[in-house]
PDB file of C-alpha atoms in Angstrom:
ATOM      1  CA  MET P  81     126.182 163.884 159.222  1.00 73.00           C
ATOM      2  CA  ASP P  82     123.401 166.243 158.861  1.00 88.00           C
ATOM      3  CA  THR P  83     119.755 165.132 159.409  1.00 89.00           C
ATOM      4  CA  THR P  84     118.891 166.194 155.881  1.00 90.00           C
ATOM      5  CA  THR P  85     121.516 163.843 154.516  1.00 91.00           C
ATOM      6  CA  VAL P  86     120.231 161.000 156.693  1.00 90.00           C
ATOM      7  CA  VAL P  87     116.658 161.683 155.507  1.00 91.00           C
ATOM      8  CA  TRP P  88     117.786 161.634 151.873  1.00 90.00           C
ATOM      9  CA  ILE P  89     119.634 158.354 152.416  1.00 91.00           C
ATOM     10  CA  ILE P  90     116.535 156.809 154.039  1.00 92.00           C
ATOM     11  CA  VAL P  91     114.343 158.107 151.176  1.00 93.00           C
ATOM     12  CA  ALA P  92     116.774 156.674 148.630  1.00 94.00           C
ATOM     13  CA  VAL P  93     116.804 153.295 150.403  1.00 94.00           C
ATOM     14  CA  VAL P  94     112.993 153.263 150.571  1.00 94.00           C
ATOM     15  CA  ILE P  95     112.763 154.136 146.851  1.00 93.00           C
ATOM     16  CA  VAL P  96     115.210 151.363 145.967  1.00 95.00           C
ATOM     17  CA  LEU P  97     113.215 148.908 148.098  1.00 94.00           C
ATOM     18  CA  LEU P  98     109.960 150.020 146.463  1.00 94.00           C
ATOM     19  CA  VAL P  99     111.474 149.562 142.998  1.00 94.00           C
ATOM     20  CA  LEU P 100     112.636 146.073 143.976  1.00 93.00           C
ATOM     21  CA  VAL P 101     109.198 145.177 145.365  1.00 92.00           C
ATOM     22  CA  VAL P 102     107.456 146.492 142.239  1.00 92.00           C
ATOM     23  CA  ALA P 103     109.911 144.562 140.022  1.00 92.00           C
ATOM     24  CA  ALA P 104     109.275 141.370 142.020  1.00 91.00           C
ATOM     25  CA  VAL P 105     105.495 141.788 141.757  1.00 88.00           C
ATOM     26  CA  VAL P 106     105.712 142.458 138.021  1.00 88.00           C
ATOM     27  CA  MET P 107     107.955 139.413 137.525  1.00 88.00           C
ATOM     28  CA  ARG P 108     105.618 137.236 139.595  1.00 86.00           C
ATOM     29  CA  GLY P 109     102.626 138.457 137.594  1.00 84.00           C
ATOM     30  CA  ARG P 110     104.463 137.848 134.360  1.00 86.00           C
ATOM     31  CA  THR P 111     105.425 134.345 135.473  1.00 86.00           C
ATOM     32  CA  GLU P 112     101.817 133.598 136.393  1.00 86.00           C
ATOM     33  CA  GLN P 113     100.643 134.973 133.040  1.00 87.00           C
ATOM     34  CA  ARG P 114     103.103 132.687 131.247  1.00 88.00           C
ATOM     35  CA  ARG P 115     101.891 129.691 133.296  1.00 87.00           C
ATOM     36  CA  THR P 116      98.302 130.493 132.339  1.00 91.00           C
ATOM     37  CA  GLU P 117      99.258 130.878 128.677  1.00 92.00           C
ATOM     38  CA  ALA P 118     101.171 127.568 128.741  1.00 94.00           C
ATOM     39  CA  ALA P 119      98.183 125.824 130.334  1.00 94.00           C
ATOM     40  CA  GLY P 120      95.936 127.205 127.577  1.00 93.00           C
ATOM     41  CA  ILE P 121      98.298 125.990 124.867  1.00 94.00           C
ATOM     42  CA  ARG P 122      98.449 122.545 126.508  1.00 94.00           C
ATOM     43  CA  GLY P 123      94.646 122.420 126.596  1.00 91.00           C
ATOM     44  CA  GLN P 124      94.440 123.253 122.893  1.00 92.00           C
ATOM     45  CA  ALA P 125      97.101 120.651 122.154  1.00 93.00           C
ATOM     46  CA  ARG P 126      95.092 118.006 124.056  1.00 90.00           C
ATOM     47  CA  ASP P 127      91.990 118.931 122.061  1.00 88.00           C
ATOM     48  CA  GLU P 128      93.896 118.718 118.790  1.00 92.00           C
ATOM     49  CA  SER P 129      95.561 115.481 119.902  1.00 93.00           C
ATOM     50  CA  HIS P 130      92.233 113.652 119.644  1.00 89.00           C
ATOM     51  CA  ARG P 131      91.621 115.005 116.136  1.00 91.00           C
ATOM     52  CA  VAL P 132      95.153 114.143 115.041  1.00 94.00           C
ATOM     53  CA  GLY P 133      94.732 110.650 116.487  1.00 92.00           C
ATOM     54  CA  GLN P 134      91.603 110.209 114.382  1.00 93.00           C
ATOM     55  CA  GLN P 135      93.493 111.387 111.297  1.00 95.00           C
ATOM     56  CA  GLU P 136      96.290 108.915 112.032  1.00 96.00           C
ATOM     57  CA  ALA P 137      93.775 106.099 112.478  1.00 97.00           C
ATOM     58  CA  PHE P 138      92.092 107.021 109.182  1.00 97.00           C
ATOM     59  CA  ALA P 139      95.469 107.121 107.433  1.00 97.00           C
ATOM     60  CA  GLU P 140      96.353 103.671 108.821  1.00 97.00           C
ATOM     61  CA  GLU P 141      92.966 102.298 107.771  1.00 97.00           C
ATOM     62  CA  THR P 142      93.453 103.674 104.264  1.00 98.00           C
ATOM     63  CA  ALA P 143      96.952 102.184 104.103  1.00 98.00           C
ATOM     64  CA  ALA P 144      95.558  98.807 105.205  1.00 97.00           C
ATOM     65  CA  LYS P 145      92.924  98.998 102.453  1.00 98.00           C
ATOM     66  CA  ALA P 146      95.656  99.840  99.948  1.00 98.00           C
ATOM     67  CA  ARG P 147      97.716  96.830 101.083  1.00 97.00           C
ATOM     68  CA  ALA P 148      94.653  94.586 100.804  1.00 97.00           C
ATOM     69  CA  ALA P 149      93.889  95.912  97.318  1.00 98.00           C
ATOM     70  CA  ALA P 150      97.507  95.348  96.275  1.00 97.00           C
ATOM     71  CA  ALA P 151      97.395  91.788  97.597  1.00 97.00           C
ATOM     72  CA  GLU P 152      94.136  91.188  95.736  1.00 97.00           C
ATOM     73  CA  ALA P 153      95.660  92.642  92.568  1.00 97.00           C
ATOM     74  CA  ASP P 154      98.671  90.334  92.957  1.00 97.00           C
ATOM     75  CA  ALA P 155      96.340  87.346  93.340  1.00 97.00           C
ATOM     76  CA  LYS P 156      94.339  88.423  90.276  1.00 97.00           C
ATOM     77  CA  ARG P 157      97.578  88.891  88.308  1.00 96.00           C
ATOM     78  CA  ALA P 158      98.725  85.382  89.270  1.00 97.00           C
ATOM     79  CA  GLU P 159      95.312  83.958  88.296  1.00 97.00           C
ATOM     80  CA  ALA P 160      95.479  85.781  84.944  1.00 97.00           C
ATOM     81  CA  GLU P 161      98.953  84.368  84.258  1.00 96.00           C
ATOM     82  CA  ARG P 162      97.752  80.868  85.159  1.00 96.00           C
ATOM     83  CA  LEU P 163      94.736  81.227  82.854  1.00 97.00           C
ATOM     84  CA  GLU P 164      96.918  82.566  80.034  1.00 96.00           C
ATOM     85  CA  HIS P 165      99.160  79.544  80.409  1.00 96.00           C
ATOM     86  CA  ARG P 166      96.129  77.217  80.332  1.00 96.00           C
ATOM     87  CA  ALA P 167      94.723  79.061  77.304  1.00 96.00           C
ATOM     88  CA  GLY P 168      98.050  78.642  75.511  1.00 95.00           C
ATOM     89  CA  ALA P 169      98.069  74.924  76.281  1.00 95.00           C
ATOM     90  CA  HIS P 170      94.449  74.558  75.096  1.00 95.00           C
ATOM     91  CA  SER P 171      95.242  76.531  71.952  1.00 95.00           C
ATOM     92  CA  HIS P 172      98.206  74.279  71.222  1.00 94.00           C
ATOM     93  CA  GLU P 173      96.056  71.187  71.801  1.00 95.00           C
ATOM     94  CA  ALA P 174      93.325  72.590  69.542  1.00 95.00           C
ATOM     95  CA  ALA P 175      95.843  73.364  66.813  1.00 95.00           C
ATOM     96  CA  SER P 176      97.233  69.828  67.016  1.00 94.00           C
ATOM     97  CA  ALA P 177      93.710  68.379  66.916  1.00 95.00           C
ATOM     98  CA  ARG P 178      92.827  70.610  63.918  1.00 96.00           C
ATOM     99  CA  GLU P 179      95.983  69.467  62.143  1.00 95.00           C
ATOM    100  CA  GLU P 180      95.139  65.805  62.695  1.00 95.00           C
ATOM    101  CA  LEU P 181      91.567  66.410  61.587  1.00 95.00           C
ATOM    102  CA  ASP P 182      92.755  68.100  58.419  1.00 94.00           C
ATOM    103  CA  LYS P 183      95.042  65.121  57.755  1.00 94.00           C
ATOM    104  CA  LYS P 184      92.085  62.760  58.174  1.00 94.00           C
ATOM    105  CA  PHE P 185      90.039  64.773  55.688  1.00 93.00           C
ATOM    106  CA  GLU P 186      92.953  64.770  53.253  1.00 92.00           C
ATOM    107  CA  ARG P 187      93.397  61.019  53.679  1.00 91.00           C
ATOM    108  CA  ALA P 188      89.672  60.470  53.207  1.00 92.00           C
ATOM    109  CA  ASP P 189      89.788  62.605  50.053  1.00 90.00           C
ATOM    110  CA  GLU P 190      92.754  60.608  48.771  1.00 89.00           C
ATOM    111  CA  ILE P 191      91.078  57.248  49.131  1.00 90.00           C
ATOM    112  CA  ASP P 192      87.522  58.257  48.194  1.00 87.00           C
ATOM    113  CA  PRO P 193      86.795  56.960  44.662  1.00 86.00           C
ATOM    114  CA  ASP P 194      83.963  59.480  44.234  1.00 86.00           C
ATOM    115  CA  ARG P 195      86.122  62.470  45.045  1.00 79.00           C
ATOM    116  CA  LYS P 196      87.260  64.399  41.994  1.00 71.00           C
ATOM    117  CA  THR P 197      90.898  65.370  41.604  1.00 62.00           C
ATOM    118  CA  GLY P 198      92.019  68.912  40.963  1.00 55.00           C
ATOM    119  CA  ASP P 199      91.869  68.525  37.091  1.00 51.00           C
ATOM    120  CA  GLY P 200      88.163  67.703  37.095  1.00 50.00           C
ATOM    121  CA  GLU P 201      88.514  63.946  36.721  1.00 50.00           C
ATOM    122  CA  LYS P 202      87.792  61.263  39.231  1.00 49.00           C
ATOM    123  CA  SER P 203      90.786  59.656  40.720  1.00 47.00           C
TER     124      SER P 203
END
């Protein structure tokens, strides 16, 4: 082999090694850049996690208020039904009392000698 050929082979090997070293450095830099980017995203996510936690707590508090209001509405509905039932019973009692009272007035009118009959004469 000629010395020129040996020199060219050595130059080629050195160039290949340089390309490999440059590729390794670029890959390492890229990997580090991705680590830094991932750490930044994780930091933002932690910051947002607190805000999201507050939103979840507010949503749960609102849901609890809604459940309490629904329970109160159910209690009010039951009370209204109970009162309606009582009002119906009182109305029935009042109607019966009115009916008996009217009968007493009619009976009093029937036996009252001073009460005029429907044709204008005393009974």
